[in-house]
Short mmCIF file of C-alpha atoms in Angstrom, two decimals:
data_model
loop_
_atom_site.label_atom_id
_atom_site.label_comp_id
_atom_site.label_asym_id
_atom_site.label_seq_id
_atom_site.Cartn_x
_atom_site.Cartn_y
_atom_site.Cartn_z
CA MET A 1 -36.81 35.77 9.32
CA ALA A 2 -37.49 32.40 10.92
CA ALA A 3 -36.63 30.52 14.10
CA ALA A 4 -36.37 26.79 14.75
CA VAL A 5 -37.24 24.97 17.96
CA ILE A 6 -35.67 21.50 18.15
CA LEU A 7 -37.19 19.05 20.62
CA ALA A 8 -34.36 16.98 22.07
CA ALA A 9 -35.51 16.17 25.60
CA GLY A 10 -36.33 12.52 24.94
CA MET A 11 -34.21 9.78 26.49
CA GLY A 12 -35.42 7.25 23.95
CA THR A 13 -36.59 4.36 26.10
CA ARG A 14 -36.57 2.05 23.07
CA MET A 15 -32.85 2.80 22.66
CA LYS A 16 -32.29 1.17 26.06
CA SER A 17 -29.47 3.60 26.76
CA SER A 18 -28.41 6.12 29.38
CA LEU A 19 -27.27 8.37 26.53
CA PRO A 20 -29.85 10.96 25.39
CA LYS A 21 -31.37 9.85 22.12
CA ALA A 22 -30.20 12.97 20.26
CA MET A 23 -26.57 12.15 21.12
CA HIS A 24 -26.51 8.72 19.51
CA PRO A 25 -24.02 8.77 16.60
CA LEU A 26 -25.04 8.63 12.96
CA GLY A 27 -22.48 8.90 10.20
CA GLY A 28 -19.74 9.81 12.65
CA ARG A 29 -21.52 12.56 14.59
CA PRO A 30 -24.49 12.86 16.99
CA MET A 31 -27.99 12.98 15.52
CA LEU A 32 -28.55 16.48 16.89
CA THR A 33 -25.45 17.78 15.12
CA HIS A 34 -26.77 16.54 11.77
CA LEU A 35 -30.01 18.46 12.21
CA LEU A 36 -28.30 21.58 13.55
CA ALA A 37 -26.12 21.78 10.44
CA ALA A 38 -29.18 21.91 8.15
CA VAL A 39 -31.28 24.10 10.43
CA SER A 40 -28.54 26.68 10.97
CA ALA A 41 -28.33 27.26 7.22
CA VAL A 42 -32.05 28.15 6.97
CA PHE A 43 -33.12 29.68 10.30
CA ASP A 44 -31.64 32.78 11.91
CA ARG A 45 -32.43 31.59 15.45
CA VAL A 46 -32.24 28.07 16.90
CA ILE A 47 -33.52 26.93 20.30
CA VAL A 48 -32.92 23.39 21.55
CA VAL A 49 -35.21 21.91 24.20
CA VAL A 50 -33.35 19.44 26.43
CA GLY A 51 -34.33 17.38 29.44
CA PRO A 52 -33.11 17.69 33.03
CA GLY A 53 -29.59 16.41 33.57
CA MET A 54 -28.70 16.75 29.89
CA GLU A 55 -25.78 19.14 30.31
CA ALA A 56 -23.71 17.26 27.74
CA LEU A 57 -26.49 17.65 25.17
CA ALA A 58 -26.80 21.36 25.95
CA LYS A 59 -23.04 21.72 25.44
CA LEU A 60 -23.36 19.90 22.12
CA ALA A 61 -26.06 22.37 21.04
CA ALA A 62 -23.86 25.42 21.73
CA PRO A 63 -23.70 28.18 20.68
CA HIS A 64 -27.45 27.85 20.17
CA ALA A 65 -29.79 28.63 23.07
CA THR A 66 -31.18 25.77 25.16
CA VAL A 67 -34.13 25.47 27.52
CA VAL A 68 -34.97 22.64 29.89
CA GLN A 69 -38.24 20.72 29.92
CA GLU A 70 -38.26 19.78 33.60
CA GLU A 71 -41.36 17.57 33.28
CA ARG A 72 -41.95 15.45 30.19
CA LEU A 73 -45.61 16.24 29.58
CA GLY A 74 -45.68 15.79 25.82
CA THR A 75 -44.29 17.30 22.64
CA ALA A 76 -46.48 20.43 22.63
CA HIS A 77 -45.45 21.05 26.23
CA ALA A 78 -41.79 20.71 25.20
CA ALA A 79 -42.23 23.22 22.38
CA ARG A 80 -43.87 25.63 24.85
CA MET A 81 -40.65 25.71 26.88
CA ALA A 82 -39.14 27.90 24.13
CA ALA A 83 -41.91 30.52 24.45
CA PRO A 84 -39.99 32.89 26.78
CA LEU A 85 -37.18 33.10 24.23
CA LEU A 86 -39.66 33.83 21.43
CA ALA A 87 -41.63 36.58 23.17
CA GLY A 88 -42.25 39.35 20.68
CA TYR A 89 -40.70 37.38 17.82
CA ALA A 90 -42.62 38.22 14.62
CA GLY A 91 -40.98 35.75 12.24
CA ASP A 92 -41.95 32.20 11.43
CA VAL A 93 -41.29 29.44 13.96
CA ALA A 94 -40.70 25.82 13.00
CA VAL A 95 -40.78 22.95 15.48
CA LEU A 96 -38.60 19.94 14.69
CA TYR A 97 -37.52 16.72 16.39
CA ALA A 98 -33.89 15.83 17.06
CA ASP A 99 -34.66 12.23 16.15
CA ASN A 100 -35.37 13.32 12.55
CA PRO A 101 -31.71 14.15 11.91
CA LEU A 102 -31.46 13.82 8.13
CA ILE A 103 -33.81 16.56 6.98
CA SER A 104 -31.99 18.48 4.27
CA GLU A 105 -31.44 22.18 3.95
CA ALA A 106 -33.38 22.13 0.66
CA THR A 107 -36.42 20.53 2.30
CA LEU A 108 -36.40 23.08 5.12
CA LYS A 109 -36.30 25.90 2.58
CA ARG A 110 -39.33 24.42 0.84
CA LEU A 111 -41.13 24.23 4.18
CA VAL A 112 -40.48 27.91 4.95
CA ALA A 113 -41.52 28.91 1.41
CA ALA A 114 -44.76 26.92 1.67
CA ARG A 115 -45.61 28.66 4.93
CA GLN A 116 -45.82 31.95 3.06
CA GLU A 117 -48.84 30.57 1.21
CA ALA A 118 -50.63 29.13 4.24
CA GLY A 119 -51.17 29.61 7.94
CA LEU A 120 -49.26 26.41 8.73
CA ALA A 121 -46.95 24.18 6.70
CA MET A 122 -45.84 20.72 7.73
CA LEU A 123 -43.56 18.00 6.42
CA ALA A 124 -45.05 14.70 5.27
CA MET A 125 -43.87 11.55 3.53
CA ARG A 126 -45.16 8.45 1.79
CA PRO A 127 -43.14 5.58 3.32
CA ALA A 128 -43.05 2.19 1.64
CA ASP A 129 -44.42 0.74 4.87
CA PRO A 130 -46.60 3.34 6.65
CA ALA A 131 -46.65 1.07 9.70
CA LYS A 132 -47.87 3.03 12.71
CA TYR A 133 -47.10 6.53 11.50
CA GLY A 134 -49.79 9.16 12.06
CA ARG A 135 -51.85 9.71 8.90
CA VAL A 136 -52.34 13.15 7.33
CA VAL A 137 -56.01 13.70 6.52
CA THR A 138 -56.60 16.17 3.68
CA ASP A 139 -59.67 17.66 1.99
CA ALA A 140 -60.60 17.45 -1.69
CA ALA A 141 -58.26 20.36 -2.47
CA GLY A 142 -55.31 18.62 -0.78
CA ASP A 143 -55.19 20.96 2.19
CA VAL A 144 -54.43 19.37 5.54
CA GLN A 145 -57.33 19.03 7.96
CA ARG A 146 -55.82 17.02 10.80
CA ILE A 147 -53.43 14.28 11.82
CA VAL A 148 -54.87 11.05 13.13
CA GLU A 149 -52.66 8.65 15.10
CA TRP A 150 -52.60 5.07 13.88
CA LYS A 151 -54.18 3.70 17.05
CA ASP A 152 -57.10 6.12 16.70
CA ALA A 153 -57.52 5.80 12.93
CA THR A 154 -60.33 4.02 11.12
CA GLU A 155 -59.55 1.41 8.47
CA ALA A 156 -60.15 4.04 5.79
CA GLU A 157 -57.78 6.45 7.51
CA ARG A 158 -55.12 3.77 7.93
CA ALA A 159 -55.24 3.27 4.18
CA ILE A 160 -53.99 6.84 3.66
CA GLY A 161 -50.42 6.82 2.35
CA LEU A 162 -49.47 10.34 3.42
CA CYS A 163 -47.83 10.21 6.86
CA ASN A 164 -46.83 12.81 9.41
CA ALA A 165 -43.12 13.61 9.76
CA GLY A 166 -43.65 15.76 12.85
CA VAL A 167 -42.27 19.08 11.60
CA ILE A 168 -44.56 22.14 11.53
CA CYS A 169 -44.01 25.80 10.71
CA ALA A 170 -46.20 28.86 11.37
CA GLU A 171 -45.98 32.53 12.22
CA GLY A 172 -44.43 32.90 15.66
CA PRO A 173 -47.40 34.55 17.45
CA LEU A 174 -49.86 32.04 15.95
CA MET A 175 -47.62 29.09 16.82
CA LEU A 176 -47.40 30.18 20.46
CA ARG A 177 -51.17 30.76 20.58
CA TRP A 178 -51.92 27.30 19.19
CA LEU A 179 -49.42 25.66 21.53
CA ASP A 180 -51.15 27.32 24.48
CA ALA A 181 -54.50 26.03 23.23
CA VAL A 182 -53.43 22.37 23.14
CA THR A 183 -54.98 20.33 25.93
CA ASN A 184 -54.04 17.02 27.53
CA ASP A 185 -57.53 15.56 27.21
CA ASN A 186 -56.35 12.15 26.04
CA ALA A 187 -55.59 8.72 27.44
CA ALA A 188 -51.93 9.54 28.09
CA GLY A 189 -52.68 12.93 29.66
CA GLU A 190 -50.04 14.56 27.46
CA TYR A 191 -49.92 17.68 25.31
CA TYR A 192 -49.39 16.55 21.71
CA LEU A 193 -47.80 18.75 19.04
CA THR A 194 -49.95 17.06 16.39
CA ASP A 195 -53.03 18.76 17.90
CA VAL A 196 -51.66 22.09 16.65
CA VAL A 197 -52.50 21.05 13.08
CA ALA A 198 -56.23 20.69 13.77
CA LEU A 199 -56.26 23.98 15.67
CA ALA A 200 -54.52 25.72 12.77
CA ALA A 201 -56.79 24.13 10.14
CA ALA A 202 -59.85 25.48 11.94
CA GLN A 203 -58.54 29.02 11.48
CA SER A 204 -56.43 29.01 8.34
CA ARG A 205 -55.11 26.96 5.46
CA CYS A 206 -52.65 24.15 6.24
CA VAL A 207 -50.43 22.52 3.62
CA ALA A 208 -48.16 19.50 3.54
CA VAL A 209 -44.70 19.58 1.98
CA GLU A 210 -43.68 16.09 0.91
CA ALA A 211 -40.12 14.77 1.12
CA PRO A 212 -38.54 11.31 0.80
CA GLU A 213 -38.80 8.84 3.67
CA ALA A 214 -34.99 8.63 3.77
CA GLU A 215 -34.95 12.26 4.95
CA LEU A 216 -37.91 12.27 7.27
CA ALA A 217 -37.97 8.86 8.95
CA GLY A 218 -37.71 9.13 12.72
CA ILE A 219 -35.14 7.23 14.77
CA ASN A 220 -36.53 5.74 17.97
CA SER A 221 -34.67 2.44 18.32
CA ARG A 222 -31.30 0.88 17.64
CA ALA A 223 -32.79 -0.91 14.65
CA GLU A 224 -34.06 2.36 13.16
CA LEU A 225 -30.67 3.97 13.86
CA ALA A 226 -28.97 1.14 11.97
CA ALA A 227 -31.43 1.48 9.08
CA SER A 228 -30.76 5.23 8.82
CA GLU A 229 -27.01 4.59 8.96
CA ALA A 230 -27.36 2.11 6.10
CA ARG A 231 -29.35 4.59 4.01
CA LEU A 232 -26.83 7.35 4.71
CA GLN A 233 -23.86 5.14 3.84
CA GLY A 234 -25.57 4.11 0.62
CA GLN A 235 -25.99 7.76 -0.37
CA TRP A 236 -22.35 8.54 0.41
CA ARG A 237 -21.08 5.51 -1.51
CA SER A 238 -23.11 6.49 -4.55
CA ALA A 239 -21.81 10.06 -4.32
CA ALA A 240 -18.20 8.81 -4.11
CA LEU A 241 -18.62 6.58 -7.14
CA ASP A 242 -20.22 9.42 -9.09
CA ALA A 243 -17.27 11.63 -8.14
CA GLY A 244 -14.75 9.24 -9.67
CA VAL A 245 -13.71 7.18 -6.65
CA THR A 246 -13.19 3.46 -7.20
CA LEU A 247 -14.77 1.29 -4.48
CA LEU A 248 -13.99 -2.37 -5.09
CA ALA A 249 -16.73 -3.51 -2.71
CA PRO A 250 -18.87 -0.45 -1.96
CA GLU A 251 -21.06 -2.18 0.61
CA THR A 252 -18.00 -2.81 2.82
CA VAL A 253 -16.69 0.79 2.84
CA PHE A 254 -17.94 3.15 5.55
CA PHE A 255 -17.70 6.94 5.46
CA SER A 256 -18.23 9.76 7.94
CA HIS A 257 -20.22 12.94 7.40
CA ASP A 258 -17.11 14.96 6.52
CA THR A 259 -15.05 12.42 4.54
CA VAL A 260 -13.41 14.06 1.51
CA ILE A 261 -12.08 11.74 -1.20
CA ALA A 262 -10.80 13.07 -4.52
CA ASN A 263 -11.28 11.42 -7.87
CA ASP A 264 -9.01 8.57 -8.96
CA VAL A 265 -8.65 7.24 -5.43
CA LEU A 266 -8.87 3.45 -5.11
CA VAL A 267 -10.52 2.08 -1.96
CA GLU A 268 -10.37 -1.65 -1.42
CA GLN A 269 -12.64 -3.83 0.69
CA ASN A 270 -13.55 -3.30 4.37
CA VAL A 271 -12.21 0.21 4.87
CA VAL A 272 -13.55 2.57 7.56
CA PHE A 273 -13.24 6.34 7.33
CA GLY A 274 -13.77 8.00 10.70
CA PRO A 275 -14.40 11.75 11.06
CA GLY A 276 -11.94 14.24 9.62
CA VAL A 277 -10.36 12.32 6.73
CA ARG A 278 -9.14 13.82 3.46
CA VAL A 279 -7.68 11.66 0.67
CA GLU A 280 -6.08 13.26 -2.36
CA SER A 281 -6.23 12.05 -5.95
CA GLY A 282 -4.27 8.95 -6.90
CA ALA A 283 -4.01 7.49 -3.41
CA VAL A 284 -4.73 3.83 -2.70
CA ILE A 285 -6.41 2.66 0.48
CA ARG A 286 -5.96 -1.07 0.76
CA ALA A 287 -8.24 -3.54 2.51
CA PHE A 288 -9.05 -3.54 6.24
CA SER A 289 -7.60 -0.10 6.96
CA HIS A 290 -9.03 2.39 9.47
CA LEU A 291 -8.51 6.14 9.00
CA GLU A 292 -9.54 9.00 11.28
CA GLY A 293 -8.56 12.68 11.51
CA CYS A 294 -5.85 12.37 8.88
CA VAL A 295 -4.65 13.49 5.46
CA VAL A 296 -3.49 11.09 2.74
CA ARG A 297 -1.77 12.89 -0.10
CA GLY A 298 -1.65 12.02 -3.77
CA GLY A 299 -0.13 8.71 -4.79
CA ALA A 300 0.27 7.43 -1.22
CA ILE A 301 -0.51 3.79 -0.45
CA ILE A 302 -2.18 2.88 2.83
CA GLY A 303 -2.49 -0.66 4.12
CA PRO A 304 -3.65 -3.32 4.04
CA TYR A 305 -4.46 -3.46 7.76
CA ALA A 306 -3.14 0.05 8.47
CA ARG A 307 -4.42 2.48 11.08
CA LEU A 308 -4.14 6.26 10.70
CA ARG A 309 -5.13 8.14 13.85
CA PRO A 310 -5.81 11.86 14.32
CA GLY A 311 -2.97 14.09 13.23
CA ALA A 312 -1.47 11.67 10.72
CA ASP A 313 -0.33 13.31 7.48
CA VAL A 314 0.95 10.91 4.83
CA GLY A 315 2.97 12.60 2.10
CA GLU A 316 2.84 12.14 -1.65
CA GLY A 317 3.90 8.69 -2.74
CA ALA A 318 4.53 7.55 0.83
CA HIS A 319 3.75 3.99 1.96
CA VAL A 320 2.06 2.89 5.18
CA GLY A 321 2.00 -0.88 5.22
CA ASN A 322 0.34 -3.73 7.04
CA PHE A 323 -0.09 -3.38 10.81
CA VAL A 324 1.43 0.09 10.86
CA GLU A 325 -0.12 2.76 13.09
CA LEU A 326 0.44 6.52 12.78
CA LYS A 327 -0.72 9.10 15.33
CA ALA A 328 0.09 12.84 15.17
CA THR A 329 2.81 11.95 12.70
CA THR A 330 3.94 13.46 9.41
CA LEU A 331 5.33 10.96 6.93
CA GLY A 332 7.26 12.84 4.25
CA ALA A 333 6.93 12.39 0.52
CA GLY A 334 8.16 8.98 -0.61
CA ALA A 335 8.86 7.80 2.93
CA LYS A 336 7.99 4.21 3.82
CA ALA A 337 6.86 2.40 6.94
CA ASN A 338 5.83 -0.93 5.52
CA HIS A 339 5.54 -3.39 8.40
CA LEU A 340 4.54 -3.74 12.05
CA THR A 341 5.40 -0.21 13.19
CA TYR A 342 4.07 2.45 15.58
CA LEU A 343 4.92 6.08 14.87
CA GLY A 344 3.41 8.53 17.33
CA ASP A 345 4.15 12.25 17.73
CA ALA A 346 6.78 12.11 15.04
CA SER A 347 7.94 13.73 11.82
CA ILE A 348 9.59 11.54 9.21
CA GLY A 349 11.57 13.23 6.44
CA PRO A 350 11.05 12.62 2.72
CA GLY A 351 12.45 9.39 1.38
CA SER A 352 13.19 7.83 4.76
CA ASN A 353 12.63 4.13 5.38
CA ILE A 354 11.31 2.85 8.70
CA GLY A 355 12.10 -0.82 9.31
CA ALA A 356 9.70 -3.45 10.60
CA GLY A 357 9.03 -3.41 14.32
CA THR A 358 10.16 0.20 14.84
CA ILE A 359 8.38 2.22 17.54
CA THR A 360 8.59 5.77 18.78
CA CYS A 361 8.47 5.72 22.57
CA ASN A 362 6.55 8.97 22.77
CA TYR A 363 4.94 8.76 26.23
CA ASP A 364 6.86 8.80 29.51
CA GLY A 365 3.82 8.15 31.65
CA VAL A 366 3.08 11.87 32.11
CA ASN A 367 3.88 13.78 28.92
CA LYS A 368 4.09 13.15 25.19
CA HIS A 369 7.38 13.86 23.38
CA ARG A 370 8.29 14.10 19.70
CA THR A 371 10.65 12.16 17.49
CA GLU A 372 12.19 13.86 14.45
CA ILE A 373 13.76 11.86 11.64
CA GLY A 374 15.44 13.68 8.76
CA ALA A 375 15.25 13.12 5.02
CA GLY A 376 16.69 9.99 3.44
CA SER A 377 17.35 8.21 6.72
CA PHE A 378 17.12 4.48 7.34
CA ILE A 379 15.82 3.10 10.63
CA GLY A 380 16.66 -0.57 11.04
CA SER A 381 14.14 -3.17 12.09
CA ASN A 382 13.12 -3.49 15.74
CA THR A 383 14.38 -0.03 16.71
CA ALA A 384 13.01 1.87 19.70
CA LEU A 385 13.32 5.65 19.43
CA VAL A 386 12.97 7.09 22.94
CA ALA A 387 11.57 10.60 22.56
CA PRO A 388 12.45 13.37 22.62
CA VAL A 389 15.09 12.48 20.07
CA LYS A 390 16.29 13.64 16.64
CA VAL A 391 17.80 11.60 13.82
CA GLY A 392 19.53 13.69 11.16
CA ASP A 393 19.35 13.51 7.38
CA ARG A 394 20.78 10.38 5.73
CA ALA A 395 21.48 8.77 9.09
CA LEU A 396 21.51 5.00 9.49
CA VAL A 397 20.25 3.37 12.68
CA ALA A 398 21.27 -0.26 13.09
CA ALA A 399 18.57 -2.89 13.59
CA GLY A 400 17.69 -3.67 17.17
CA SER A 401 18.90 -0.34 18.54
CA THR A 402 17.37 1.65 21.39
CA ILE A 403 18.07 5.28 20.54
CA THR A 404 18.06 7.67 23.50
CA GLU A 405 20.35 10.40 22.14
CA ASP A 406 20.27 12.51 18.98
CA VAL A 407 21.88 11.00 15.87
CA PRO A 408 23.70 13.56 13.67
CA ALA A 409 23.27 13.63 9.91
CA ASP A 410 25.24 11.08 7.85
CA THR A 411 25.95 9.00 10.96
CA LEU A 412 25.61 5.30 11.75
CA ALA A 413 24.11 4.72 15.20
CA LEU A 414 24.33 1.39 17.03
CA ALA A 415 22.76 1.07 20.45
CA ARG A 416 22.49 -2.56 21.44
CA GLY A 417 24.26 -5.13 23.57
CA ARG A 418 27.48 -6.63 22.17
CA GLN A 419 27.04 -10.10 20.70
CA THR A 420 29.16 -12.89 22.18
CA ASN A 421 29.60 -16.26 20.42
CA LYS A 422 30.52 -19.43 22.35
CA PRO A 423 31.95 -22.09 19.99
CA GLY A 424 30.83 -25.65 20.69
CA ARG A 425 27.93 -24.54 22.85
CA GLY A 426 25.24 -25.14 20.23
CA PHE A 427 22.99 -28.17 20.11
CA ARG A 428 25.79 -30.52 19.01
CA GLY A 429 27.75 -29.62 22.10
CA LYS A 430 24.91 -30.44 24.48
CA LYS A 431 24.53 -33.90 26.04
CA LYS A 432 21.13 -35.50 26.59
#
């Protein structure tokens, strides 16, 4: 039995943003959501500490409990805010930071297991550039004695490679006791969570659980956010390649946290996968396409320069060509929309062909309406389908038509102005 307290009250002044730091996106979802996914798999209770006016962040944390740190008096003070919700709790309590969003479930399990052998367990790392991280001071046996901040460290202490990642875990009653014992007797007048380590070491054994920098590095600036995004994308690209996906230029392909791509999919250069995308085996995603909230089924070809928006479902062997946009639209098996087309709130039957410049006029200024096109139909170029409207199976709509009424199956529909020719009125008939 273990509980997690996530400190998420920081605004992140170095982010230079009105958005709470924990809500900044990473891999297609907020930082806090990343951490919650890992924490929820390990801990039976989760409490998120937010700042005043952070209702949106509290909503993001739901269904987990939240408490508000009305005054920002330091990290130990923030952790203390969870004390009323932990009264009488006998299990372990871990304190984490929302700006360490990439800690894995496996690492958290190792932390909890290590706590069983010591009074306090903490996460630590050995970054390539320790920079100004706090150093973890250990004794000859490797047990943790204290954490010294870079600005307070001696030259010998700054040479230590083991750095603090900020996460600690202890028995609930002991954690609350040590948090209460932390003082603000320092230059900043704040209550620091790192002081808990020294208090714990004076009474019991403290151990450090090491994990890679890529997991534990904190995010406090836009530059660090970009660096974490790059590391995350690199991991996802490697995983896709290992799973049998062909990436012609891996460094130009961007995934989201929930992107699912089957083996034998080909992804060309400069493709972006937003949240909620699933691509089945044998599909081809051509260059400069953007996909979000959609399904691409086996053998389909997307792009180049295509946009699939939420609700798009592209059938087996279907084609979505250059400068074609689909939104809340099902494109049946073998159907084609190859050029310069917008299909919104529509269903297109198998084998139908949608000509260049076709649009579904799905919005009347107040409500959205659907367009239904049957199997094997042909929609001529530059057609406007004014929804709600239905086109039957094997129907033919003449190019340049504006369709406002249903078209029965096996019917030719023409809806355009009559052409009138005036002989002799061309250029040769005009005088200068």
